[in-house]
């Protein structure tokens, strides 16, 4: 497959673009504020043996990566940017390969072409944020999920690998939380006991990983956290009127989406943001007080594509071009997703649904339940771009077939009249 010169050329262009961007245009060292500063601060504290509960507010894996790079290379920013550029290019290869095996050469080349120049995937390589590596993690889940549904007899092997990729991605960023349970449920509904070994392997690896995460947090801070503790605050942000939230330590948390929308309703809470259970309960109280928020939360899906801009790209000099690209991308993707839905309805392919459509639906469910930002979508473009390209191919081919049918019908009418 890699003998195709165009594919090799696009992969080389993708790698060069990413390396040029992080080495000469924008480096993670130029933006050490907000989440980046928090990751770097936690990495420093871990290195000094200092621990507190807030270290587990967001996934602990990314600060550990920063600490490792700093100790091994003496600098975390440049090695991280190069690592992200390389893994981003590997992501391009993976989505091309799985697209090729699913839909053939034309669709796969379209996917690779868009992915190569996909602006967010290039831009996020220049930040000390977890989105770029999380994108790579989701591409591994795409590849391994494809292998699992194609080869259920070896479900134990592919299940172990899928579970490990899911767990490692979870330690970097956790926006795929709904993906795992939905994938297991979809596997069982579609294949019943044929994939029970794969389901067992995934459940075992992920379950043990979560227990180890809890044991690790208990050992370090005396609290058993199966998952990062940001979920409660995210739930409150999405379901309560307050969008500028301050906890009992004076820590301010503002989502980029609500900052951009100019929603400044503020509330001071008597508990730490780490108390996820408390904030979950408060979120449910907000739902009870205003049940219409369950309808309003559907706008979170819209906000994945439009209505806000890519944070923190607003800090870049060419932010206007990035916002223009996001607008064009939205007008490309939304009809493509609709086209893919029609295509999937016509073909009723359970394998495609599990591998491609289910992850997108899990993202939609995640932002509906919690909150939304464009950067939550960027890693899931691993699935969204190929699906949209396939949807457009279906739309175009269907219209071409209809035009051909109309022409054939006209000729038959003419011949009959004669």
CSV table of C-alpha atoms in Angstrom, one decimal:
chain,number,residue,atom,x,y,z
A,1,UNK,CA,0.0,0.0,0.0
A,2,UNK,CA,2.8,2.4,0.8
A,3,UNK,CA,4.2,2.1,-2.7
A,4,UNK,CA,1.8,4.8,-3.7
A,5,UNK,CA,4.0,7.9,-4.2
A,6,UNK,CA,1.2,10.3,-3.4
A,7,UNK,CA,0.6,8.8,0.0
A,8,UNK,CA,4.3,8.8,0.8
A,9,UNK,CA,4.6,12.4,-0.4
A,10,UNK,CA,1.7,13.5,1.8
A,11,UNK,CA,3.1,11.8,4.9
A,12,UNK,CA,6.5,13.5,4.3
A,13,UNK,CA,4.8,16.9,3.8
A,14,UNK,CA,2.8,16.3,7.0
A,15,UNK,CA,5.9,15.5,9.0
A,16,UNK,CA,7.9,18.5,7.6
A,17,UNK,CA,5.0,20.9,8.2
A,18,UNK,CA,4.7,19.8,11.8
A,19,UNK,CA,8.4,19.9,12.5
A,20,UNK,CA,8.8,23.3,10.8
A,21,UNK,CA,5.9,24.7,12.9
A,22,UNK,CA,7.2,23.5,16.3
A,23,UNK,CA,10.9,24.3,15.6
A,24,UNK,CA,10.6,27.7,13.9
A,25,UNK,CA,7.0,29.1,14.2
A,26,UNK,CA,5.7,28.3,17.6
A,27,UNK,CA,7.1,26.2,20.5
A,28,UNK,CA,5.4,25.1,23.7
A,29,UNK,CA,7.9,27.3,25.6
A,30,UNK,CA,6.2,30.4,24.2
A,31,UNK,CA,2.9,29.6,26.0
A,32,UNK,CA,3.4,28.5,29.6
A,33,UNK,CA,0.1,29.8,31.1
A,34,UNK,CA,-3.2,28.4,32.1
A,35,UNK,CA,-3.4,24.6,31.7
A,36,UNK,CA,0.2,24.4,30.4
A,37,UNK,CA,1.5,26.2,33.5
A,38,UNK,CA,-0.5,23.9,35.7
A,39,UNK,CA,1.0,20.8,34.0
A,40,UNK,CA,4.6,22.2,34.4
A,41,UNK,CA,4.0,23.2,38.0
A,42,UNK,CA,2.7,19.7,38.9
A,43,UNK,CA,5.6,18.1,37.1
A,44,UNK,CA,8.0,20.2,39.2
A,45,UNK,CA,6.2,19.3,42.4
A,46,UNK,CA,6.2,15.6,41.6
A,47,UNK,CA,9.9,15.8,40.8
A,48,UNK,CA,10.5,17.3,44.3
A,49,UNK,CA,8.3,14.7,46.0
A,50,UNK,CA,5.6,17.2,46.8
A,51,UNK,CA,2.0,15.9,46.4
A,52,UNK,CA,-1.5,17.4,46.9
A,53,UNK,CA,-5.0,16.3,45.9
A,54,UNK,CA,-5.1,18.9,43.1
A,55,UNK,CA,-2.6,16.8,41.2
A,56,UNK,CA,-5.4,14.4,40.3
A,57,UNK,CA,-7.8,17.0,39.2
A,58,UNK,CA,-6.7,16.5,35.6
A,59,UNK,CA,-5.0,13.3,34.2
A,60,UNK,CA,-1.7,12.7,35.9
A,61,UNK,CA,0.1,11.2,32.9
A,62,UNK,CA,0.9,14.4,31.1
A,63,UNK,CA,2.8,16.1,34.0
A,64,UNK,CA,4.7,12.8,34.4
A,65,UNK,CA,5.7,13.0,30.7
A,66,UNK,CA,6.9,16.6,31.1
A,67,UNK,CA,8.9,15.6,34.1
A,68,UNK,CA,10.5,12.6,32.2
A,69,UNK,CA,11.4,14.8,29.2
A,70,UNK,CA,12.9,17.5,31.4
A,71,UNK,CA,15.1,15.1,33.4
A,72,UNK,CA,16.2,13.1,30.3
A,73,UNK,CA,16.8,16.0,27.9
A,74,UNK,CA,17.2,18.9,30.3
A,75,UNK,CA,14.3,20.7,28.6
A,76,UNK,CA,10.7,19.6,28.2
A,77,UNK,CA,9.4,22.0,25.5
A,78,UNK,CA,11.5,21.1,22.4
A,79,UNK,CA,11.4,17.3,23.0
A,80,UNK,CA,7.7,17.4,23.6
A,81,UNK,CA,7.0,19.4,20.4
A,82,UNK,CA,9.2,17.0,18.3
A,83,UNK,CA,7.5,14.0,19.9
A,84,UNK,CA,4.0,15.5,19.2
A,85,UNK,CA,5.0,16.2,15.6
A,86,UNK,CA,6.1,12.6,15.0
A,87,UNK,CA,3.1,11.0,16.7
A,88,UNK,CA,0.8,13.4,14.8
A,89,UNK,CA,2.4,12.1,11.5
A,90,UNK,CA,1.9,8.5,12.6
A,91,UNK,CA,-1.8,9.4,13.3
A,92,UNK,CA,-2.0,10.4,9.6
A,93,UNK,CA,-0.7,7.1,8.5
A,94,UNK,CA,-3.1,5.2,10.8
A,95,UNK,CA,-6.2,7.0,9.6
A,96,UNK,CA,-5.2,6.6,6.0
A,97,UNK,CA,-4.5,2.9,6.5
A,98,UNK,CA,-7.8,2.1,8.2
A,99,UNK,CA,-9.7,4.3,5.8
A,100,UNK,CA,-8.0,2.4,2.9
A,101,UNK,CA,-9.0,-1.0,4.3
A,102,UNK,CA,-12.5,0.2,5.0
A,103,UNK,CA,-13.5,2.2,1.9
A,104,UNK,CA,-10.7,1.9,-0.6
A,105,UNK,CA,-8.1,4.2,-2.2
A,106,UNK,CA,-10.0,7.3,-3.2
A,107,UNK,CA,-11.6,7.9,0.2
A,108,UNK,CA,-8.3,7.1,2.0
A,109,UNK,CA,-6.4,9.7,-0.1
A,110,UNK,CA,-9.1,12.3,0.6
A,111,UNK,CA,-8.8,11.6,4.3
A,112,UNK,CA,-5.0,11.8,4.2
A,113,UNK,CA,-5.0,15.0,2.2
A,114,UNK,CA,-7.3,16.8,4.7
A,115,UNK,CA,-5.5,15.3,7.7
A,116,UNK,CA,-2.1,16.4,6.5
A,117,UNK,CA,-3.1,20.1,6.4
A,118,UNK,CA,-5.7,20.0,9.2
A,119,UNK,CA,-4.8,23.2,11.0
A,120,UNK,CA,-5.7,22.2,14.6
A,121,UNK,CA,-3.5,19.0,14.4
A,122,UNK,CA,-0.6,21.2,13.4
A,123,UNK,CA,-1.2,24.0,15.8
A,124,UNK,CA,-1.6,21.8,18.9
A,125,UNK,CA,1.9,20.3,18.3
A,126,UNK,CA,3.2,23.7,19.4
A,127,UNK,CA,1.5,23.7,22.8
A,128,UNK,CA,2.3,21.9,26.1
A,129,UNK,CA,-1.2,20.5,26.1
A,130,UNK,CA,-2.4,16.9,26.0
A,131,UNK,CA,-4.6,17.2,22.9
A,132,UNK,CA,-2.0,16.2,20.4
A,133,UNK,CA,-0.9,13.0,22.1
A,134,UNK,CA,-4.5,12.2,23.0
A,135,UNK,CA,-5.2,12.4,19.2
A,136,UNK,CA,-2.5,9.8,18.6
A,137,UNK,CA,-4.1,7.6,21.4
A,138,UNK,CA,-7.5,7.7,19.7
A,139,UNK,CA,-5.9,6.8,16.4
A,140,UNK,CA,-4.5,3.7,18.1
A,141,UNK,CA,-8.0,2.8,19.4
A,142,UNK,CA,-9.3,3.3,15.8
A,143,UNK,CA,-6.7,0.8,14.5
A,144,UNK,CA,-7.1,-1.7,17.2
A,145,UNK,CA,-10.9,-1.5,17.2
A,146,UNK,CA,-10.8,-2.1,13.4
A,147,UNK,CA,-8.6,-5.2,14.0
A,148,UNK,CA,-10.9,-6.5,16.7
A,149,UNK,CA,-14.1,-6.4,14.7
A,150,UNK,CA,-12.4,-7.8,11.6
A,151,UNK,CA,-10.7,-10.6,13.6
A,152,UNK,CA,-12.9,-11.6,16.6
A,153,UNK,CA,-11.2,-15.0,16.8
A,154,UNK,CA,-8.1,-13.1,18.1
A,155,UNK,CA,-10.2,-10.9,20.3
A,156,UNK,CA,-8.1,-11.6,23.4
A,157,UNK,CA,-5.0,-10.2,21.8
A,158,UNK,CA,-6.6,-7.2,20.2
A,159,UNK,CA,-8.7,-6.6,23.3
A,160,UNK,CA,-5.6,-6.4,25.5
A,161,UNK,CA,-4.0,-3.9,23.2
A,162,UNK,CA,-7.2,-1.9,22.9
A,163,UNK,CA,-7.6,-1.8,26.6
A,164,UNK,CA,-4.0,-0.7,27.1
A,165,UNK,CA,-4.4,2.1,24.5
A,166,UNK,CA,-7.6,3.2,26.1
A,167,UNK,CA,-5.9,3.3,29.5
A,168,UNK,CA,-2.8,5.2,28.3
A,169,UNK,CA,-5.1,7.7,26.6
A,170,UNK,CA,-7.0,8.0,29.8
A,171,UNK,CA,-3.8,9.0,31.7
A,172,UNK,CA,-3.3,11.8,29.1
A,173,UNK,CA,-6.8,13.1,28.7
A,174,UNK,CA,-10.2,11.6,29.6
A,175,UNK,CA,-12.7,12.9,27.0
A,176,UNK,CA,-13.2,9.4,25.7
A,177,UNK,CA,-14.8,8.1,28.9
A,178,UNK,CA,-18.1,7.2,27.3
A,179,UNK,CA,-16.3,5.6,24.3
A,180,UNK,CA,-15.1,2.5,26.3
A,181,UNK,CA,-18.5,1.4,27.8
A,182,UNK,CA,-20.3,2.1,24.5
A,183,UNK,CA,-17.7,0.1,22.5
A,184,UNK,CA,-18.1,-2.9,24.9
A,185,UNK,CA,-21.8,-2.7,24.7
A,186,UNK,CA,-21.8,-2.4,20.9
A,187,UNK,CA,-19.4,-5.3,20.6
A,188,UNK,CA,-21.7,-7.6,22.7
A,189,UNK,CA,-24.9,-6.5,20.9
A,190,UNK,CA,-23.3,-7.0,17.5
A,191,UNK,CA,-21.3,-10.2,18.0
A,192,UNK,CA,-22.7,-11.7,21.2
A,193,UNK,CA,-20.4,-14.4,22.6
A,194,UNK,CA,-18.1,-14.4,19.6
A,195,UNK,CA,-16.1,-11.4,21.0
A,196,UNK,CA,-16.5,-12.3,24.7
A,197,UNK,CA,-12.7,-12.8,25.0
A,198,UNK,CA,-12.1,-9.3,23.6
A,199,UNK,CA,-14.6,-7.8,25.9
A,200,UNK,CA,-13.0,-9.7,28.8
A,201,UNK,CA,-9.5,-8.5,27.9
A,202,UNK,CA,-10.6,-4.8,27.6
A,203,UNK,CA,-12.5,-4.9,30.8
A,204,UNK,CA,-9.6,-6.6,32.7
A,205,UNK,CA,-7.0,-4.1,31.5
A,206,UNK,CA,-9.1,-1.0,32.0
A,207,UNK,CA,-10.5,-2.2,35.3
A,208,UNK,CA,-7.0,-3.0,36.7
A,209,UNK,CA,-5.7,0.3,35.4
A,210,UNK,CA,-8.4,2.3,37.2
A,211,UNK,CA,-7.8,0.3,40.4
A,212,UNK,CA,-4.1,1.0,40.2
A,213,UNK,CA,-4.8,4.7,39.6
A,214,UNK,CA,-7.0,4.7,42.7
A,215,UNK,CA,-4.3,2.9,44.8
A,216,UNK,CA,-1.6,5.3,43.5
A,217,UNK,CA,-3.7,8.4,44.4
A,218,UNK,CA,-4.4,6.9,47.8
A,219,UNK,CA,-0.7,6.3,48.4
A,220,UNK,CA,0.2,9.8,47.4
A,221,UNK,CA,-2.6,12.0,48.8
A,222,UNK,CA,-4.7,9.6,51.0
A,223,UNK,CA,-7.7,9.7,48.7
A,224,UNK,CA,-8.8,6.9,46.4
A,225,UNK,CA,-9.5,8.4,42.9
A,226,UNK,CA,-10.5,5.9,40.2
A,227,UNK,CA,-10.5,8.8,37.7
A,228,UNK,CA,-9.4,12.4,37.5
A,229,UNK,CA,-11.7,14.6,39.7
A,230,UNK,CA,-12.6,17.3,37.1
A,231,UNK,CA,-15.8,15.5,36.1
A,232,UNK,CA,-17.9,17.1,38.9
A,233,UNK,CA,-16.9,20.7,38.0
A,234,UNK,CA,-17.4,20.0,34.3
A,235,UNK,CA,-20.9,18.8,35.1
A,236,UNK,CA,-21.6,22.0,37.1
A,237,UNK,CA,-20.2,24.2,34.3
A,238,UNK,CA,-22.5,22.5,31.8
A,239,UNK,CA,-25.7,22.3,33.9
A,240,UNK,CA,-25.6,25.3,36.3
A,241,UNK,CA,-25.8,29.1,35.6
A,242,UNK,CA,-22.4,29.8,37.1
A,243,UNK,CA,-19.6,29.8,34.5
A,244,UNK,CA,-16.9,31.6,36.6
A,245,UNK,CA,-16.5,29.1,39.5
A,246,UNK,CA,-14.2,29.7,42.5
A,247,UNK,CA,-13.6,27.0,45.1
A,248,UNK,CA,-12.9,27.3,48.8
A,249,UNK,CA,-9.1,27.7,48.1
A,250,UNK,CA,-9.7,30.7,45.9
A,251,UNK,CA,-8.9,28.8,42.7
A,252,UNK,CA,-10.8,30.3,39.7
A,253,UNK,CA,-11.9,28.0,36.8
A,254,UNK,CA,-13.3,29.5,33.6
A,255,UNK,CA,-14.0,27.4,30.5
A,256,UNK,CA,-12.7,29.0,27.2
A,257,UNK,CA,-16.2,28.5,25.7
A,258,UNK,CA,-18.0,30.5,28.3
A,259,UNK,CA,-15.3,33.2,28.4
A,260,UNK,CA,-15.7,33.6,24.6
A,261,UNK,CA,-19.5,33.7,24.9
A,262,UNK,CA,-19.2,36.5,27.5
A,263,UNK,CA,-21.1,34.5,30.2
A,264,UNK,CA,-19.7,35.9,33.5
A,265,UNK,CA,-22.0,34.5,36.1
A,266,UNK,CA,-19.8,33.8,39.1
A,267,UNK,CA,-20.2,31.6,42.2
A,268,UNK,CA,-18.0,30.8,45.1
A,269,UNK,CA,-18.2,27.2,46.4
A,270,UNK,CA,-17.6,26.0,49.9
A,271,UNK,CA,-15.8,22.9,48.6
A,272,UNK,CA,-12.6,22.1,46.7
A,273,UNK,CA,-12.9,21.4,43.0
A,274,UNK,CA,-11.4,18.1,43.7
A,275,UNK,CA,-14.6,17.0,45.6
A,276,UNK,CA,-16.1,15.6,42.4
A,277,UNK,CA,-19.0,13.9,44.2
A,278,UNK,CA,-20.1,17.2,45.8
A,279,UNK,CA,-20.1,19.0,42.4
A,280,UNK,CA,-22.0,16.1,40.8
A,281,UNK,CA,-24.7,16.6,43.4
A,282,UNK,CA,-24.8,20.3,42.8
A,283,UNK,CA,-25.1,19.7,39.1
A,284,UNK,CA,-28.1,17.5,39.7
A,285,UNK,CA,-29.7,20.2,41.8
A,286,UNK,CA,-29.3,22.6,38.9
A,287,UNK,CA,-31.1,20.2,36.7
A,288,UNK,CA,-34.0,19.8,39.2
A,289,UNK,CA,-34.3,23.6,39.4
A,290,UNK,CA,-34.2,24.0,35.6
A,291,UNK,CA,-35.1,20.8,33.7
A,292,UNK,CA,-34.9,22.8,30.4
A,293,UNK,CA,-31.2,22.7,30.8
A,294,UNK,CA,-31.4,19.1,29.5
A,295,UNK,CA,-32.7,20.5,26.2
A,296,UNK,CA,-30.3,23.4,26.2
A,297,UNK,CA,-27.3,21.1,26.7
A,298,UNK,CA,-27.8,19.8,23.1
A,299,UNK,CA,-26.1,23.1,22.0
A,300,UNK,CA,-22.9,21.4,23.2
A,301,UNK,CA,-22.8,19.4,20.0
A,302,UNK,CA,-23.2,22.6,18.0
A,303,UNK,CA,-20.4,24.2,19.9
A,304,UNK,CA,-18.0,21.4,18.9
A,305,UNK,CA,-18.0,22.9,15.4
A,306,UNK,CA,-19.2,26.5,15.5
A,307,UNK,CA,-20.0,29.3,17.9
A,308,UNK,CA,-16.6,29.5,19.5
A,309,UNK,CA,-12.9,29.4,18.4
A,310,UNK,CA,-10.0,27.1,19.1
A,311,UNK,CA,-8.3,27.8,22.4
A,312,UNK,CA,-5.5,28.8,22.9
A,313,UNK,CA,-5.0,29.6,19.2
A,314,UNK,CA,-6.5,33.0,19.8
A,315,UNK,CA,-3.0,34.0,21.1
A,316,UNK,CA,-1.4,33.4,17.7
A,317,UNK,CA,-0.7,36.2,15.2
A,318,UNK,CA,-2.6,34.3,12.4
A,319,UNK,CA,-5.6,33.6,14.6
A,320,UNK,CA,-8.0,35.1,12.0
A,321,UNK,CA,-6.9,32.5,9.4
A,322,UNK,CA,-7.4,29.7,12.0
A,323,UNK,CA,-10.9,30.9,12.7
A,324,UNK,CA,-11.7,31.1,9.0
A,325,UNK,CA,-10.4,27.5,8.6
A,326,UNK,CA,-12.6,26.3,11.5
A,327,UNK,CA,-15.6,27.9,9.8
A,328,UNK,CA,-14.8,26.2,6.4
A,329,UNK,CA,-14.1,22.9,8.2
A,330,UNK,CA,-17.5,23.1,9.9
A,331,UNK,CA,-19.3,23.6,6.6
A,332,UNK,CA,-17.4,20.6,5.2
A,333,UNK,CA,-17.9,18.3,8.2
A,334,UNK,CA,-21.6,18.8,9.1
A,335,UNK,CA,-23.0,17.8,5.7
A,336,UNK,CA,-20.4,15.0,5.5
A,337,UNK,CA,-21.6,13.6,8.8
A,338,UNK,CA,-25.2,13.7,7.6
A,339,UNK,CA,-24.2,12.0,4.4
A,340,UNK,CA,-22.4,9.3,6.3
A,341,UNK,CA,-25.5,8.8,8.5
A,342,UNK,CA,-27.5,8.2,5.3
A,343,UNK,CA,-24.8,5.9,3.9
A,344,UNK,CA,-24.7,3.9,7.1
A,345,UNK,CA,-28.5,3.6,7.2
A,346,UNK,CA,-28.6,2.3,3.7
A,347,UNK,CA,-25.7,-0.2,4.2
A,348,UNK,CA,-26.4,-1.2,7.9
A,349,UNK,CA,-22.8,-2.2,8.4
A,350,UNK,CA,-22.3,-3.0,12.1
A,351,UNK,CA,-18.5,-3.1,11.8
A,352,UNK,CA,-18.4,0.4,10.4
A,353,UNK,CA,-20.8,1.6,13.1
A,354,UNK,CA,-18.6,0.3,15.9
A,355,UNK,CA,-15.3,1.5,14.4
A,356,UNK,CA,-16.2,4.9,13.0
A,357,UNK,CA,-19.7,6.1,14.1
A,358,UNK,CA,-19.7,5.0,17.7
A,359,UNK,CA,-16.7,7.1,18.8
A,360,UNK,CA,-18.3,10.2,17.3
A,361,UNK,CA,-21.6,9.5,19.1
A,362,UNK,CA,-19.6,9.0,22.4
A,363,UNK,CA,-18.1,12.5,22.0
A,364,UNK,CA,-21.6,13.9,21.4
A,365,UNK,CA,-22.8,12.2,24.5
A,366,UNK,CA,-19.8,13.4,26.5
A,367,UNK,CA,-20.4,17.1,25.7
A,368,UNK,CA,-24.1,16.8,26.2
A,369,UNK,CA,-23.6,15.4,29.7
A,370,UNK,CA,-20.8,17.7,30.7
A,371,UNK,CA,-19.7,20.7,28.7
A,372,UNK,CA,-18.3,21.5,25.2
A,373,UNK,CA,-15.3,23.1,23.6
A,374,UNK,CA,-13.9,22.8,20.1
A,375,UNK,CA,-10.7,21.4,21.6
A,376,UNK,CA,-12.7,18.4,22.9
A,377,UNK,CA,-13.5,17.6,19.3
A,378,UNK,CA,-10.0,18.0,17.8
A,379,UNK,CA,-8.7,14.5,18.9
A,380,UNK,CA,-11.9,12.9,17.7
A,381,UNK,CA,-11.3,14.3,14.2
A,382,UNK,CA,-9.4,11.0,13.9
A,383,UNK,CA,-12.9,9.6,13.3
A,384,UNK,CA,-14.8,12.7,12.2
A,385,UNK,CA,-12.6,13.5,9.1
A,386,UNK,CA,-12.8,10.0,7.6
A,387,UNK,CA,-16.5,9.7,8.3
A,388,UNK,CA,-17.2,13.1,6.7
A,389,UNK,CA,-15.1,12.3,3.6
A,390,UNK,CA,-17.0,9.0,3.2
A,391,UNK,CA,-20.2,10.9,3.6
A,392,UNK,CA,-19.4,13.4,0.9
A,393,UNK,CA,-18.4,10.5,-1.4
A,394,UNK,CA,-21.8,9.0,-0.8
A,395,UNK,CA,-23.6,12.2,-1.4
A,396,UNK,CA,-21.7,12.9,-4.7
A,397,UNK,CA,-22.0,9.3,-5.9
A,398,UNK,CA,-25.8,9.2,-5.1
A,399,UNK,CA,-26.4,12.5,-7.0
A,400,UNK,CA,-24.4,11.2,-9.9
A,401,UNK,CA,-26.4,8.0,-10.0
A,402,UNK,CA,-29.7,10.0,-9.8
A,403,UNK,CA,-28.6,12.2,-12.7
A,404,UNK,CA,-27.7,9.1,-14.7
A,405,UNK,CA,-31.0,7.5,-13.9
A,406,UNK,CA,-32.9,10.6,-15.0
A,407,UNK,CA,-31.0,10.7,-18.3
A,408,UNK,CA,-31.7,7.0,-18.9
A,409,UNK,CA,-35.3,7.5,-18.1
A,410,UNK,CA,-35.5,10.4,-20.5
A,411,UNK,CA,-33.9,8.4,-23.3
A,412,UNK,CA,-36.4,5.5,-22.7
A,413,UNK,CA,-39.3,8.0,-22.9
A,414,UNK,CA,-38.0,9.4,-26.1
A,415,UNK,CA,-37.6,6.0,-27.6
A,416,UNK,CA,-41.1,5.0,-26.5
A,417,UNK,CA,-42.6,8.1,-28.0
A,418,UNK,CA,-40.9,7.4,-31.3
